[in-house]
Amino acid sequence: MKQLIKLKVNGDEYEIAVAPWKTLNEVLRKELNLTGTKLGCGTGDCGACTVLVDGKAVNSCLTLAVEVQGKEITTIEGLAESEDKLHPIQESFIEKGAVQCGFCTPGMIMTTKYFLENNPSPTVEEIKKALDGNLCRCTGYVKIIDAIQDAAKKMKGGK
Amino acid sequence: MSNYKILGKGIPRIDTPQKATGDALYTADIKLPNMLVGKVLHSPLAHAKILNIDVSKAKKVPGVKAVITRDDTFGEKWGVFKYTRDHQLIASDKVRFIGEEVAAVAAVDEETALEALDLIKVDYEPLPAVFDAEEAMKDGAPLIHEDHPNNINIHVKIDVGDVDKAFEKAYLVREDKFTSKDEGYGMLEPYAVIAYYHSDGSIEIWMPNASPHTKAKALSNLLHIPLNKVIVRRPTIGGAFGGRSDIFPLDFITSLLSIKARRPVKVVYTREESMICTRQVHSMVMYAKTGVTKDGKILAQDIKVIMDGGAYSSTGPIAASVPFLVWEETYKLENVRLNSYRVYTNKPIRGMYRCHGRAFLGGLGMQLDMIAEELGIDPVEIRLRNALNPGDMQATKSKIYSCGLKEAIKKAAEKIEWDKKRGKLPFGRGVGIGANGMMCGFPMGIRGGSSCFVKFNEDGYPTIISGVIDNGQGNYHAMVQIASEVLGVPPEEIHIVAGDTEVTTLDVGAYSQAAVLVSGNAVKKACEDAKAQILKLASEMLNCSEDELDIENKIVFSKKDKSKQVPLHKVIRKGLIENRHVMGRGHYMPEVSNDREWVKNPVGQQATTFSFGANAVEVEVDTNTGEVKIINAVGFHDCGFPINIKGVQGQYEGSIASGGVGSTLKEEHIFKDGKVLNADFLEYKIPTSLDVPENVYADAVITNDPKGPFGAKEAGLFGSMNSFQAIANAIYDAVGVWIKDFPITPDKILKALEEKRLKDEG
């Protein structure tokens, strides 16, 4: 039996009918057509589905949609600062060559956003630990780590 | 280095802003009006006769729009080669592995499709099964395909020189056995297909693929639809690594569902289905006998390898050959014999992989190091003594053109500080080296070439139309950089239409390391053709000769007198009004021996040219836990000329992670009676950010290949293909044990250390 829920995603309010067992990932991708959030495994192992719920990075494949009513949900589509200005993390991922096939990228970027907000000046070791739930098969993580260091600098005004 | 304006620089890739914003549409992201959801029923048995399939109940479920089985096909079998057509892509008389596709349903939603699947009743008669390639070859083993005695799918036999006589002259002969377990690809994107059959008899289809034209050809044969009506579209693709090359059952099944339902159908495989029902990677057993001179030159080699191919052929003849080809592309082998068997078992189907052949290449590399040690020769030195040179002929008669192999080996050794470290680091630390060559394309007959069109719009902005496909490695960007260099238009102002069989012409795809050489040459030629037309028109406008003109930043100008210039769009418009439309055309066919055949005639030029590379690593082995950590990894790549140096580095960084850390140290599919027990990312351990080397350094060795576009060749594969030997060799340097079974997991190291301790204590 479906139930009516209210979700706030990227600042927009949605009222939708969903079955209570539907995950946030399914609702974002299939009901709201926000397909920037990926599904890589469905079991919380790869991190490709990472979104922010009240600013915290979560696996949307393991979160039920009904659980996150009334919370602020941010997906990759809601990260850019304006129509023509990307978020510094997005800029750094592009500039540093951290994107290859790109399937892990939205999840990586959302994890990074949560991480850098809580640790604005991370060491390489801290970055690696922060990323250990986000798998990437293309890059060997080298340029992703570069990009995160670069983004950290940008977010602190270049320092 | 060069005077290129655009090439060689690490400029950001044109395809990455869409990927970093979530704009890029992968197959599972695409939604079409009135689209149905498809689900597939898989075999629960490893080997069984299908007695009956009853779909009557499933069809009656409200919301079910199509159910398909073997009865909905033309009964055609597919294989990459005419002689390997053994796969009907939906089970017909038998099932041959756990997970084989038996039936499928399209319904209005997922729940309905799943409910209907549960109602399909399949009666099986179980048959004895076999799960080990060597067991499968024995007389009396259950036959998986009745027309293949001893379950031998492919036997590639190569015999060059006089191997037996050469062994007699050898100063030292070694015989070793190396093995490797079954692997997975681990691309992040689960497999997905959308098919949309139209009432005009055409079918549109989206799927992650490494060669849209290869997919189209197979579907055309199987569905009896002409090629111009099989429209393979281009989604964004989430990784391939060799595992998206040929046709998969899901491509066919989704098409059948759409044809039957007359509606678009999408099937998205789960991670588990994706890891079992697309492709896996061969396990191998290799027996290598090598004879050398006193100074370490390879005199004779006799290699027997048995590859577990799983239930069907896939790219069998290629898979059975490539590890050997890579070996002969590296070292001078005057007397060499290969007996490579790809064997059927009741396991999922195996395909090509960027780390294909870890027992083979890792094993032969390890054996070379063992020989070096017995002879008192340094591992770097023995590689230099045997390495191919420019102008050399390989064992099966491919000529080498540009070749920076020795330079790569020397640079890798120097960068890792080989002389300071080898044999001199404290116990538990060591360095190792690996090297290999790599073909830039396979001989693929009519499917081996590429062509390209360039069109200009009236505002002067060009569109490149090429059959090339990008799985994430950066092929679109490489094409755009090549076009930009020729046309004098900035990369971000060029649009590329690629990998869509409705508009693009036949292309080899992102397969066999051919894209830069083959598709890149076609793009370059098409742009040169367009440029010649532009300069001719402009010369009339500027009253000067075409030879003195060039284009930069969309301005055509005289190199002699810069005041003579005209914007590109005005030249294009002149062409339009005068009925001289600027349309560039270019095509390229690799210079290979077209009579070379994988099994029947494995002799002749196999690729236009070859790239080379060397890897050196420093490892730390924890002797209490057996864990290996790669501290430093350095790679030097003779990719001819790096079109985008960041791309070349990124390929190495990814290769050392997946080939080095993953294939060499961690990855292995575990089976129980043919069932994959770890078809997930929790238990199938692809490297995380915490597993990769602490420091990675990658650089290019520039050889400016005469055949490559702007001197460029294949970039990237060496990092994975020779990391096995580099790491195994470094582990030996660190703790004095050889592990001959991949992956080199901690338990094997601990066991070997214990055996060594007991032996040392006498």
PDB file of N, CA, C and O in Angstrom, chain A residues 22 29-30 33 35-36 38-40 45-46 76 86 90 94-95 99-103 109 128 131-132 135 137-143, chain B residues 13 19-21 26 28-29 31 110-111 185-186 188 190 238-239 241 271 353-354 471-472 646 649-650 653-654 667 682 686-689:
ATOM      1  N   LYS A  22      10.130   1.385  -0.368  1.00  0.00           N
ATOM      2  CA  LYS A  22      10.953   1.971  -1.439  1.00  0.00           C
ATOM      3  C   LYS A  22      12.126   2.747  -0.830  1.00  0.00           C
ATOM      4  O   LYS A  22      11.950   3.525   0.115  1.00  0.00           O
ATOM      5  N   ARG A  29      15.582   8.403  -8.158  1.00  0.00           N
ATOM      6  CA  ARG A  29      15.865   8.072  -9.561  1.00  0.00           C
ATOM      7  C   ARG A  29      14.592   7.858 -10.382  1.00  0.00           C
ATOM      8  O   ARG A  29      14.488   8.337 -11.498  1.00  0.00           O
ATOM      9  N   LYS A  30      13.644   7.122  -9.789  1.00  0.00           N
ATOM     10  CA  LYS A  30      12.505   6.713 -10.601  1.00  0.00           C
ATOM     11  C   LYS A  30      11.311   7.668 -10.490  1.00  0.00           C
ATOM     12  O   LYS A  30      10.588   7.860 -11.460  1.00  0.00           O
ATOM     13  N   ASN A  33      13.090  11.531 -11.008  1.00  0.00           N
ATOM     14  CA  ASN A  33      13.954  11.611 -12.196  1.00  0.00           C
ATOM     15  C   ASN A  33      15.287  12.299 -11.921  1.00  0.00           C
ATOM     16  O   ASN A  33      15.864  12.923 -12.815  1.00  0.00           O
ATOM     17  N   THR A  35      18.476  11.369 -11.751  1.00  0.00           N
ATOM     18  CA  THR A  35      19.289  10.182 -12.040  1.00  0.00           C
ATOM     19  C   THR A  35      20.787  10.423 -11.878  1.00  0.00           C
ATOM     20  O   THR A  35      21.583   9.528 -12.157  1.00  0.00           O
ATOM     21  N   GLY A  36      21.152  11.619 -11.439  1.00  0.00           N
ATOM     22  CA  GLY A  36      22.581  11.864 -11.157  1.00  0.00           C
ATOM     23  C   GLY A  36      23.081  10.967 -10.044  1.00  0.00           C
ATOM     24  O   GLY A  36      24.240  10.544 -10.035  1.00  0.00           O
ATOM     25  N   LYS A  38      23.597   7.532  -8.533  1.00  0.00           N
ATOM     26  CA  LYS A  38      23.676   6.228  -9.195  1.00  0.00           C
ATOM     27  C   LYS A  38      23.304   5.086  -8.248  1.00  0.00           C
ATOM     28  O   LYS A  38      23.234   5.285  -7.030  1.00  0.00           O
ATOM     29  N   LEU A  39      23.152   3.905  -8.829  1.00  0.00           N
ATOM     30  CA  LEU A  39      22.996   2.691  -8.039  1.00  0.00           C
ATOM     31  C   LEU A  39      24.029   1.688  -8.542  1.00  0.00           C
ATOM     32  O   LEU A  39      23.943   1.230  -9.675  1.00  0.00           O
ATOM     33  N   GLY A  40      25.023   1.391  -7.704  1.00  0.00           N
ATOM     34  CA  GLY A  40      26.108   0.513  -8.144  1.00  0.00           C
ATOM     35  C   GLY A  40      25.994  -0.897  -7.612  1.00  0.00           C
ATOM     36  O   GLY A  40      26.431  -1.852  -8.242  1.00  0.00           O
ATOM     37  N   ASP A  45      27.781  -1.212  -0.465  1.00  0.00           N
ATOM     38  CA  ASP A  45      29.212  -1.522  -0.518  1.00  0.00           C
ATOM     39  C   ASP A  45      30.022  -0.556  -1.377  1.00  0.00           C
ATOM     40  O   ASP A  45      31.232  -0.475  -1.224  1.00  0.00           O
ATOM     41  N   CYS A  46      29.380   0.129  -2.333  1.00  0.00           N
ATOM     42  CA  CYS A  46      30.177   0.872  -3.327  1.00  0.00           C
ATOM     43  C   CYS A  46      30.097   2.380  -3.206  1.00  0.00           C
ATOM     44  O   CYS A  46      30.950   3.084  -3.722  1.00  0.00           O
ATOM     45  N   ILE A  76      23.554  15.297  -6.225  1.00  0.00           N
ATOM     46  CA  ILE A  76      24.566  15.923  -7.087  1.00  0.00           C
ATOM     47  C   ILE A  76      23.951  17.057  -7.907  1.00  0.00           C
ATOM     48  O   ILE A  76      24.598  18.071  -8.178  1.00  0.00           O
ATOM     49  N   LEU A  86      29.810  25.999 -10.906  1.00  0.00           N
ATOM     50  CA  LEU A  86      29.822  24.705 -10.229  1.00  0.00           C
ATOM     51  C   LEU A  86      30.367  24.851  -8.816  1.00  0.00           C
ATOM     52  O   LEU A  86      31.022  25.839  -8.476  1.00  0.00           O
ATOM     53  N   GLN A  90      33.228  20.043  -7.582  1.00  0.00           N
ATOM     54  CA  GLN A  90      32.977  19.633  -8.978  1.00  0.00           C
ATOM     55  C   GLN A  90      34.066  20.186  -9.892  1.00  0.00           C
ATOM     56  O   GLN A  90      34.595  19.478 -10.751  1.00  0.00           O
ATOM     57  N   ILE A  94      36.890  17.964 -12.159  1.00  0.00           N
ATOM     58  CA  ILE A  94      37.047  18.131 -13.614  1.00  0.00           C
ATOM     59  C   ILE A  94      38.482  18.535 -13.948  1.00  0.00           C
ATOM     60  O   ILE A  94      39.139  17.927 -14.786  1.00  0.00           O
ATOM     61  N   GLU A  95      38.972  19.556 -13.250  1.00  0.00           N
ATOM     62  CA  GLU A  95      40.299  20.112 -13.587  1.00  0.00           C
ATOM     63  C   GLU A  95      41.422  19.122 -13.320  1.00  0.00           C
ATOM     64  O   GLU A  95      42.414  19.092 -14.040  1.00  0.00           O
ATOM     65  N   VAL A  99      37.882  12.310 -13.017  1.00  0.00           N
ATOM     66  CA  VAL A  99      36.695  11.648 -13.562  1.00  0.00           C
ATOM     67  C   VAL A  99      37.099  10.845 -14.795  1.00  0.00           C
ATOM     68  O   VAL A  99      37.640  11.399 -15.737  1.00  0.00           O
ATOM     69  N   GLN A 100      36.856   9.545 -14.765  1.00  0.00           N
ATOM     70  CA  GLN A 100      37.059   8.752 -15.981  1.00  0.00           C
ATOM     71  C   GLN A 100      35.695   8.265 -16.475  1.00  0.00           C
ATOM     72  O   GLN A 100      35.022   8.992 -17.190  1.00  0.00           O
ATOM     73  N   CYS A 101      35.268   7.081 -16.049  1.00  0.00           N
ATOM     74  CA  CYS A 101      33.947   6.666 -16.535  1.00  0.00           C
ATOM     75  C   CYS A 101      32.838   7.481 -15.873  1.00  0.00           C
ATOM     76  O   CYS A 101      31.774   7.645 -16.430  1.00  0.00           O
ATOM     77  N   GLY A 102      33.104   7.987 -14.677  1.00  0.00           N
ATOM     78  CA  GLY A 102      32.182   8.921 -14.052  1.00  0.00           C
ATOM     79  C   GLY A 102      31.072   8.297 -13.236  1.00  0.00           C
ATOM     80  O   GLY A 102      30.295   9.011 -12.601  1.00  0.00           O
ATOM     81  N   PHE A 103      30.985   6.966 -13.226  1.00  0.00           N
ATOM     82  CA  PHE A 103      29.850   6.345 -12.533  1.00  0.00           C
ATOM     83  C   PHE A 103      29.950   6.534 -11.017  1.00  0.00           C
ATOM     84  O   PHE A 103      28.943   6.677 -10.336  1.00  0.00           O
ATOM     85  N   ILE A 109      31.722  12.828  -5.012  1.00  0.00           N
ATOM     86  CA  ILE A 109      31.618  14.274  -4.767  1.00  0.00           C
ATOM     87  C   ILE A 109      30.748  14.550  -3.537  1.00  0.00           C
ATOM     88  O   ILE A 109      31.081  15.403  -2.712  1.00  0.00           O
ATOM     89  N   LYS A 128      41.906   9.449   2.322  1.00  0.00           N
ATOM     90  CA  LYS A 128      41.761   8.035   1.944  1.00  0.00           C
ATOM     91  C   LYS A 128      40.750   7.333   2.836  1.00  0.00           C
ATOM     92  O   LYS A 128      39.940   6.529   2.365  1.00  0.00           O
ATOM     93  N   LEU A 131      37.204   8.191   1.936  1.00  0.00           N
ATOM     94  CA  LEU A 131      36.730   7.627   0.664  1.00  0.00           C
ATOM     95  C   LEU A 131      36.590   6.116   0.693  1.00  0.00           C
ATOM     96  O   LEU A 131      36.233   5.518  -0.317  1.00  0.00           O
ATOM     97  N   ASP A 132      36.882   5.485   1.821  1.00  0.00           N
ATOM     98  CA  ASP A 132      36.985   4.021   1.756  1.00  0.00           C
ATOM     99  C   ASP A 132      35.648   3.322   1.530  1.00  0.00           C
ATOM    100  O   ASP A 132      35.619   2.132   1.235  1.00  0.00           O
ATOM    101  N   LEU A 135      33.786   3.179  -3.960  1.00  0.00           N
ATOM    102  CA  LEU A 135      34.688   2.449  -4.852  1.00  0.00           C
ATOM    103  C   LEU A 135      34.823   3.141  -6.199  1.00  0.00           C
ATOM    104  O   LEU A 135      33.861   3.706  -6.711  1.00  0.00           O
ATOM    105  N   ARG A 137      36.803   2.101  -9.984  1.00  0.00           N
ATOM    106  CA  ARG A 137      37.577   1.074 -10.676  1.00  0.00           C
ATOM    107  C   ARG A 137      38.520   1.683 -11.715  1.00  0.00           C
ATOM    108  O   ARG A 137      39.385   0.994 -12.232  1.00  0.00           O
ATOM    109  N   CYS A 138      38.321   2.955 -12.055  1.00  0.00           N
ATOM    110  CA  CYS A 138      39.094   3.526 -13.172  1.00  0.00           C
ATOM    111  C   CYS A 138      40.366   4.243 -12.737  1.00  0.00           C
ATOM    112  O   CYS A 138      41.387   4.150 -13.399  1.00  0.00           O
ATOM    113  N   THR A 139      40.285   5.020 -11.686  1.00  0.00           N
ATOM    114  CA  THR A 139      41.327   6.032 -11.452  1.00  0.00           C
ATOM    115  C   THR A 139      42.432   5.604 -10.509  1.00  0.00           C
ATOM    116  O   THR A 139      43.452   6.288 -10.425  1.00  0.00           O
ATOM    117  N   GLY A 140      42.221   4.524  -9.743  1.00  0.00           N
ATOM    118  CA  GLY A 140      43.190   4.199  -8.698  1.00  0.00           C
ATOM    119  C   GLY A 140      43.218   5.268  -7.604  1.00  0.00           C
ATOM    120  O   GLY A 140      44.148   5.303  -6.799  1.00  0.00           O
ATOM    121  N   TYR A 141      42.222   6.125  -7.598  1.00  0.00           N
ATOM    122  CA  TYR A 141      41.988   7.158  -6.575  1.00  0.00           C
ATOM    123  C   TYR A 141      43.017   8.289  -6.568  1.00  0.00           C
ATOM    124  O   TYR A 141      42.869   9.254  -5.829  1.00  0.00           O
ATOM    125  N   VAL A 142      44.087   8.192  -7.362  1.00  0.00           N
ATOM    126  CA  VAL A 142      45.181   9.172  -7.253  1.00  0.00           C
ATOM    127  C   VAL A 142      44.685  10.577  -7.550  1.00  0.00           C
ATOM    128  O   VAL A 142      44.880  11.511  -6.764  1.00  0.00           O
ATOM    129  N   LYS A 143      44.007  10.725  -8.683  1.00  0.00           N
ATOM    130  CA  LYS A 143      43.574  12.059  -9.071  1.00  0.00           C
ATOM    131  C   LYS A 143      42.334  12.511  -8.282  1.00  0.00           C
ATOM    132  O   LYS A 143      42.074  13.702  -8.169  1.00  0.00           O
TER     133      LYS A 143
ATOM    134  N   ARG B  13      39.061  16.951 -19.635  1.00  0.00           N
ATOM    135  CA  ARG B  13      38.324  16.220 -20.653  1.00  0.00           C
ATOM    136  C   ARG B  13      36.957  16.837 -20.911  1.00  0.00           C
ATOM    137  O   ARG B  13      36.261  17.221 -19.983  1.00  0.00           O
ATOM    138  N   LYS B  19      29.590  14.540 -16.247  1.00  0.00           N
ATOM    139  CA  LYS B  19      29.687  13.459 -15.263  1.00  0.00           C
ATOM    140  C   LYS B  19      29.777  14.006 -13.843  1.00  0.00           C
ATOM    141  O   LYS B  19      29.322  13.366 -12.897  1.00  0.00           O
ATOM    142  N   ALA B  20      30.366  15.174 -13.692  1.00  0.00           N
ATOM    143  CA  ALA B  20      30.525  15.737 -12.346  1.00  0.00           C
ATOM    144  C   ALA B  20      29.273  16.468 -11.873  1.00  0.00           C
ATOM    145  O   ALA B  20      29.187  16.861 -10.713  1.00  0.00           O
ATOM    146  N   THR B  21      28.303  16.664 -12.766  1.00  0.00           N
ATOM    147  CA  THR B  21      27.073  17.348 -12.367  1.00  0.00           C
ATOM    148  C   THR B  21      25.875  16.408 -12.319  1.00  0.00           C
ATOM    149  O   THR B  21      24.785  16.824 -11.916  1.00  0.00           O
ATOM    150  N   TYR B  26      23.578   7.475 -18.130  1.00  0.00           N
ATOM    151  CA  TYR B  26      23.978   6.078 -18.307  1.00  0.00           C
ATOM    152  C   TYR B  26      22.712   5.304 -18.661  1.00  0.00           C
ATOM    153  O   TYR B  26      21.594   5.813 -18.487  1.00  0.00           O
ATOM    154  N   ALA B  28      20.855   2.969 -17.393  1.00  0.00           N
ATOM    155  CA  ALA B  28      19.776   2.821 -16.408  1.00  0.00           C
ATOM    156  C   ALA B  28      19.086   4.153 -16.102  1.00  0.00           C
ATOM    157  O   ALA B  28      17.996   4.177 -15.536  1.00  0.00           O
ATOM    158  N   ASP B  29      19.713   5.271 -16.490  1.00  0.00           N
ATOM    159  CA  ASP B  29      19.122   6.594 -16.216  1.00  0.00           C
ATOM    160  C   ASP B  29      18.086   7.001 -17.259  1.00  0.00           C
ATOM    161  O   ASP B  29      17.341   7.956 -17.066  1.00  0.00           O
ATOM    162  N   LYS B  31      14.885   7.088 -19.550  1.00  0.00           N
ATOM    163  CA  LYS B  31      13.473   6.743 -19.381  1.00  0.00           C
ATOM    164  C   LYS B  31      12.747   7.088 -20.677  1.00  0.00           C
ATOM    165  O   LYS B  31      12.913   8.184 -21.195  1.00  0.00           O
ATOM    166  N   GLU B 110       8.222  -3.396 -11.670  1.00  0.00           N
ATOM    167  CA  GLU B 110       9.163  -4.424 -11.244  1.00  0.00           C
ATOM    168  C   GLU B 110       8.477  -5.533 -10.438  1.00  0.00           C
ATOM    169  O   GLU B 110       8.744  -6.719 -10.634  1.00  0.00           O
ATOM    170  N   GLU B 111       7.566  -5.132  -9.553  1.00  0.00           N
ATOM    171  CA  GLU B 111       6.900  -6.122  -8.703  1.00  0.00           C
ATOM    172  C   GLU B 111       6.117  -7.125  -9.543  1.00  0.00           C
ATOM    173  O   GLU B 111       6.134  -8.332  -9.282  1.00  0.00           O
ATOM    174  N   TYR B 185      35.333  -8.282 -13.342  1.00  0.00           N
ATOM    175  CA  TYR B 185      35.778  -6.996 -13.906  1.00  0.00           C
ATOM    176  C   TYR B 185      35.593  -5.849 -12.924  1.00  0.00           C
ATOM    177  O   TYR B 185      36.415  -4.953 -12.857  1.00  0.00           O
ATOM    178  N   GLY B 186      34.462  -5.858 -12.258  1.00  0.00           N
ATOM    179  CA  GLY B 186      34.208  -4.827 -11.247  1.00  0.00           C
ATOM    180  C   GLY B 186      33.974  -3.432 -11.782  1.00  0.00           C
ATOM    181  O   GLY B 186      34.247  -2.456 -11.082  1.00  0.00           O
ATOM    182  N   LEU B 188      31.889  -0.229 -12.203  1.00  0.00           N
ATOM    183  CA  LEU B 188      30.917   0.236 -11.205  1.00  0.00           C
ATOM    184  C   LEU B 188      29.480   0.208 -11.735  1.00  0.00           C
ATOM    185  O   LEU B 188      28.544   0.032 -10.973  1.00  0.00           O
ATOM    186  N   PRO B 190      26.318  -1.320 -13.113  1.00  0.00           N
ATOM    187  CA  PRO B 190      25.710  -2.627 -13.381  1.00  0.00           C
ATOM    188  C   PRO B 190      25.203  -2.663 -14.823  1.00  0.00           C
ATOM    189  O   PRO B 190      24.814  -1.640 -15.383  1.00  0.00           O
ATOM    190  N   GLY B 238      29.784   3.266 -17.947  1.00  0.00           N
ATOM    191  CA  GLY B 238      30.473   3.252 -16.654  1.00  0.00           C
ATOM    192  C   GLY B 238      31.539   2.173 -16.538  1.00  0.00           C
ATOM    193  O   GLY B 238      31.485   1.343 -15.640  1.00  0.00           O
ATOM    194  N   GLY B 239      32.508   2.187 -17.442  1.00  0.00           N
ATOM    195  CA  GLY B 239      33.639   1.264 -17.335  1.00  0.00           C
ATOM    196  C   GLY B 239      33.430   0.022 -18.180  1.00  0.00           C
ATOM    197  O   GLY B 239      32.304  -0.439 -18.377  1.00  0.00           O
ATOM    198  N   PHE B 241      36.834  -2.207 -19.366  1.00  0.00           N
ATOM    199  CA  PHE B 241      38.042  -2.990 -19.052  1.00  0.00           C
ATOM    200  C   PHE B 241      38.113  -4.301 -19.836  1.00  0.00           C
ATOM    201  O   PHE B 241      38.658  -5.292 -19.363  1.00  0.00           O
ATOM    202  N   ARG B 271      23.722  -6.120  -9.086  1.00  0.00           N
ATOM    203  CA  ARG B 271      25.170  -6.334  -9.024  1.00  0.00           C
ATOM    204  C   ARG B 271      25.500  -7.811  -9.197  1.00  0.00           C
ATOM    205  O   ARG B 271      26.411  -8.179  -9.918  1.00  0.00           O
ATOM    206  N   TYR B 353      40.042  -9.212 -20.750  1.00  0.00           N
ATOM    207  CA  TYR B 353      40.148  -8.333 -19.581  1.00  0.00           C
ATOM    208  C   TYR B 353      41.462  -7.588 -19.641  1.00  0.00           C
ATOM    209  O   TYR B 353      42.435  -8.110 -20.193  1.00  0.00           O
ATOM    210  N   ARG B 354      41.480  -6.417 -19.052  1.00  0.00           N
ATOM    211  CA  ARG B 354      42.733  -5.662 -19.083  1.00  0.00           C
ATOM    212  C   ARG B 354      43.819  -6.320 -18.241  1.00  0.00           C
ATOM    213  O   ARG B 354      44.983  -5.996 -18.372  1.00  0.00           O
ATOM    214  N   ASN B 471      34.434   4.254 -22.992  1.00  0.00           N
ATOM    215  CA  ASN B 471      33.929   3.551 -21.806  1.00  0.00           C
ATOM    216  C   ASN B 471      34.357   4.240 -20.525  1.00  0.00           C
ATOM    217  O   ASN B 471      34.168   3.709 -19.445  1.00  0.00           O
ATOM    218  N   GLY B 472      35.013   5.386 -20.675  1.00  0.00           N
ATOM    219  CA  GLY B 472      35.507   6.111 -19.513  1.00  0.00           C
ATOM    220  C   GLY B 472      36.975   6.443 -19.637  1.00  0.00           C
ATOM    221  O   GLY B 472      37.499   7.266 -18.888  1.00  0.00           O
ATOM    222  N   LYS B 646      47.558  13.727 -18.882  1.00  0.00           N
ATOM    223  CA  LYS B 646      46.749  13.365 -17.702  1.00  0.00           C
ATOM    224  C   LYS B 646      45.989  12.065 -17.934  1.00  0.00           C
ATOM    225  O   LYS B 646      45.811  11.263 -17.023  1.00  0.00           O
ATOM    226  N   GLN B 649      48.482   9.215 -17.559  1.00  0.00           N
ATOM    227  CA  GLN B 649      48.754   8.979 -16.129  1.00  0.00           C
ATOM    228  C   GLN B 649      47.562   8.290 -15.466  1.00  0.00           C
ATOM    229  O   GLN B 649      47.731   7.347 -14.690  1.00  0.00           O
ATOM    230  N   GLY B 650      46.377   8.781 -15.784  1.00  0.00           N
ATOM    231  CA  GLY B 650      45.175   8.203 -15.180  1.00  0.00           C
ATOM    232  C   GLY B 650      45.027   6.728 -15.517  1.00  0.00           C
ATOM    233  O   GLY B 650      44.586   5.927 -14.693  1.00  0.00           O
ATOM    234  N   GLU B 653      47.523   4.895 -13.274  1.00  0.00           N
ATOM    235  CA  GLU B 653      47.080   4.893 -11.876  1.00  0.00           C
ATOM    236  C   GLU B 653      45.948   3.889 -11.659  1.00  0.00           C
ATOM    237  O   GLU B 653      45.918   3.172 -10.654  1.00  0.00           O
ATOM    238  N   GLY B 654      45.035   3.835 -12.627  1.00  0.00           N
ATOM    239  CA  GLY B 654      43.946   2.874 -12.529  1.00  0.00           C
ATOM    240  C   GLY B 654      44.436   1.451 -12.722  1.00  0.00           C
ATOM    241  O   GLY B 654      43.970   0.515 -12.064  1.00  0.00           O
ATOM    242  N   GLU B 667      42.034 -10.221  -5.836  1.00  0.00           N
ATOM    243  CA  GLU B 667      40.741 -10.557  -6.429  1.00  0.00           C
ATOM    244  C   GLU B 667      40.617 -12.004  -6.861  1.00  0.00           C
ATOM    245  O   GLU B 667      41.499 -12.562  -7.501  1.00  0.00           O
ATOM    246  N   LEU B 682      31.191  -6.578  -1.459  1.00  0.00           N
ATOM    247  CA  LEU B 682      31.675  -6.746  -0.083  1.00  0.00           C
ATOM    248  C   LEU B 682      32.709  -7.860  -0.046  1.00  0.00           C
ATOM    249  O   LEU B 682      33.782  -7.711   0.532  1.00  0.00           O
ATOM    250  N   ILE B 686      37.500  -5.489  -4.721  1.00  0.00           N
ATOM    251  CA  ILE B 686      38.224  -4.558  -5.581  1.00  0.00           C
ATOM    252  C   ILE B 686      38.870  -3.508  -4.671  1.00  0.00           C
ATOM    253  O   ILE B 686      38.370  -3.226  -3.586  1.00  0.00           O
ATOM    254  N   PRO B 687      40.022  -2.976  -5.081  1.00  0.00           N
ATOM    255  CA  PRO B 687      40.766  -2.094  -4.172  1.00  0.00           C
ATOM    256  C   PRO B 687      39.990  -0.837  -3.774  1.00  0.00           C
ATOM    257  O   PRO B 687      39.298  -0.236  -4.592  1.00  0.00           O
ATOM    258  N   THR B 688      40.120  -0.481  -2.514  1.00  0.00           N
ATOM    259  CA  THR B 688      39.552   0.778  -2.024  1.00  0.00           C
ATOM    260  C   THR B 688      40.670   1.823  -1.978  1.00  0.00           C
ATOM    261  O   THR B 688      41.834   1.516  -2.249  1.00  0.00           O
ATOM    262  N   SER B 689      40.297   3.011  -1.580  1.00  0.00           N
ATOM    263  CA  SER B 689      41.285   4.100  -1.484  1.00  0.00           C
ATOM    264  C   SER B 689      42.394   3.767  -0.490  1.00  0.00           C
ATOM    265  O   SER B 689      43.489   4.306  -0.573  1.00  0.00           O
TER     266      SER B 689
END
